[in-house]
């Protein structure tokens, strides 16, 4: 076990050191399909088309059957792209299967818009639906009527603006509304809104309109984004890139949840990341990438990380996102995010600032079991639950929540893991362990024994599945579809396993119920 612990620490240190390349993000069906559609040259991207076809599920759709709300955008996009690639092997069959899939699907936007709708759904889905209707005639597809007024209102606002500033949030979905390259300009990385789909669309329009001086920069961006997927296939791209603020911030925050933030094995790597964050943090906060708009979520986690590292960051960076006693992720967003407010609460408490209203909001947004599942950036309830427990317990050594603890223990699967879908996942099991780690500190001996038994069961499950330097595959983060920020997830997996290993050793040494 000691050898495994050292191996885990070594891999974590390597991951932190790697975080200088813009970030690692798994491949996206939606963005790859859109990029192929705008690229136009089928023969030059045959491997990427083959990859796209291979991702189709047995029921004809793309994306996880466990989370149907997030399957429409990738399935529409893949269908429309493959419909133009009929000569390629498997394309025609994939189109037929996708058509049948969409005809059978209930429309989640028939009457209202779900709270956890994917990013840009109001712009993207009506546009894809309209394109499919013109190409494929009278097929009985979902029409998403509840999104139409939202799209129209957004287009009216966009019509009043000649050019959006670089990094504006709406540029992330430019492919769904942009027609003239003059409405946007590539950022310093060559991207339109840190989106491969938006960038590929802008590039295609720029070439058509003869506006080619910036095309070389967008080509370089798309090639770099493709490399970030680690798929090895040119033209296969991620859902978002770069993530050179989000990736290190969430990774260090995760180390804190596991009790690893100050571990000497990471001192040098943490020092470098913290220095970069400190230099970049201004009064307007930070966004997921250096050249993207600031938001309350990334700003809050960055504030947490800086404070944990002993810095004194400016809490005023959060004030632009404060509406009453709540925090919006981006100004003008449709609905507030529970996890953004959880992170704001954690930052405020770490900085010693009043946060009664935010605390009330976080407490009020539980489900009937006492857990947190109303989340717009991650599909699993285990993510906001782990972070909420840490935020609520911050600065309160005797904090206890028997209802949440009972529900968390009850949710453990027979195999020892946790998961919001049909199977346990390593990432979600790690989140459960982070929450239990906090709860264990103020529990009575009986409660601690129950927690120790759950951790021992989870450790067995994790040990049976751990592979050194494995690449996470499960997509649980909400973008335009579900996606996987690979290093962020891998840090969570390894930190959870390390925590369980250390926990188990102490339980053996102390008899029962001990915490790390």
CSV table of N, CA and C in Angstrom, one decimal, residues 67 105 112 151 214 216 221 322 329 388 413:
chain,number,residue,atom,x,y,z
A,67,UNK,N,-28.1,9.9,-19.3
A,67,UNK,CA,-28.4,11.3,-19.2
A,67,UNK,C,-28.9,11.8,-20.5
A,105,UNK,N,-37.4,10.0,-29.6
A,105,UNK,CA,-37.0,10.7,-28.4
A,105,UNK,C,-38.1,11.7,-27.9
A,112,UNK,N,-41.1,23.5,-21.4
A,112,UNK,CA,-40.2,24.4,-20.6
A,112,UNK,C,-38.8,24.0,-20.8
A,151,UNK,N,-34.2,31.9,-28.0
A,151,UNK,CA,-33.3,32.1,-29.1
A,151,UNK,C,-33.6,33.4,-29.8
A,214,UNK,N,-6.6,36.2,-40.5
A,214,UNK,CA,-6.6,35.5,-39.2
A,214,UNK,C,-6.8,34.0,-39.3
A,216,UNK,N,-5.0,31.6,-40.5
A,216,UNK,CA,-3.9,30.8,-40.1
A,216,UNK,C,-3.8,30.6,-38.6
A,221,UNK,N,-5.0,27.1,-33.8
A,221,UNK,CA,-5.8,26.8,-32.6
A,221,UNK,C,-6.5,25.4,-32.7
A,322,UNK,N,-22.5,39.5,-7.9
A,322,UNK,CA,-23.4,39.5,-6.8
A,322,UNK,C,-24.7,40.2,-7.1
A,329,UNK,N,-23.1,33.0,-12.3
A,329,UNK,CA,-21.9,32.6,-12.9
A,329,UNK,C,-21.4,33.7,-13.9
A,388,UNK,N,-20.4,21.2,-1.4
A,388,UNK,CA,-21.2,21.9,-0.4
A,388,UNK,C,-20.8,21.5,1.0
A,413,UNK,N,-23.4,2.0,-3.7
A,413,UNK,CA,-23.8,0.9,-4.4
A,413,UNK,C,-23.3,-0.4,-3.7
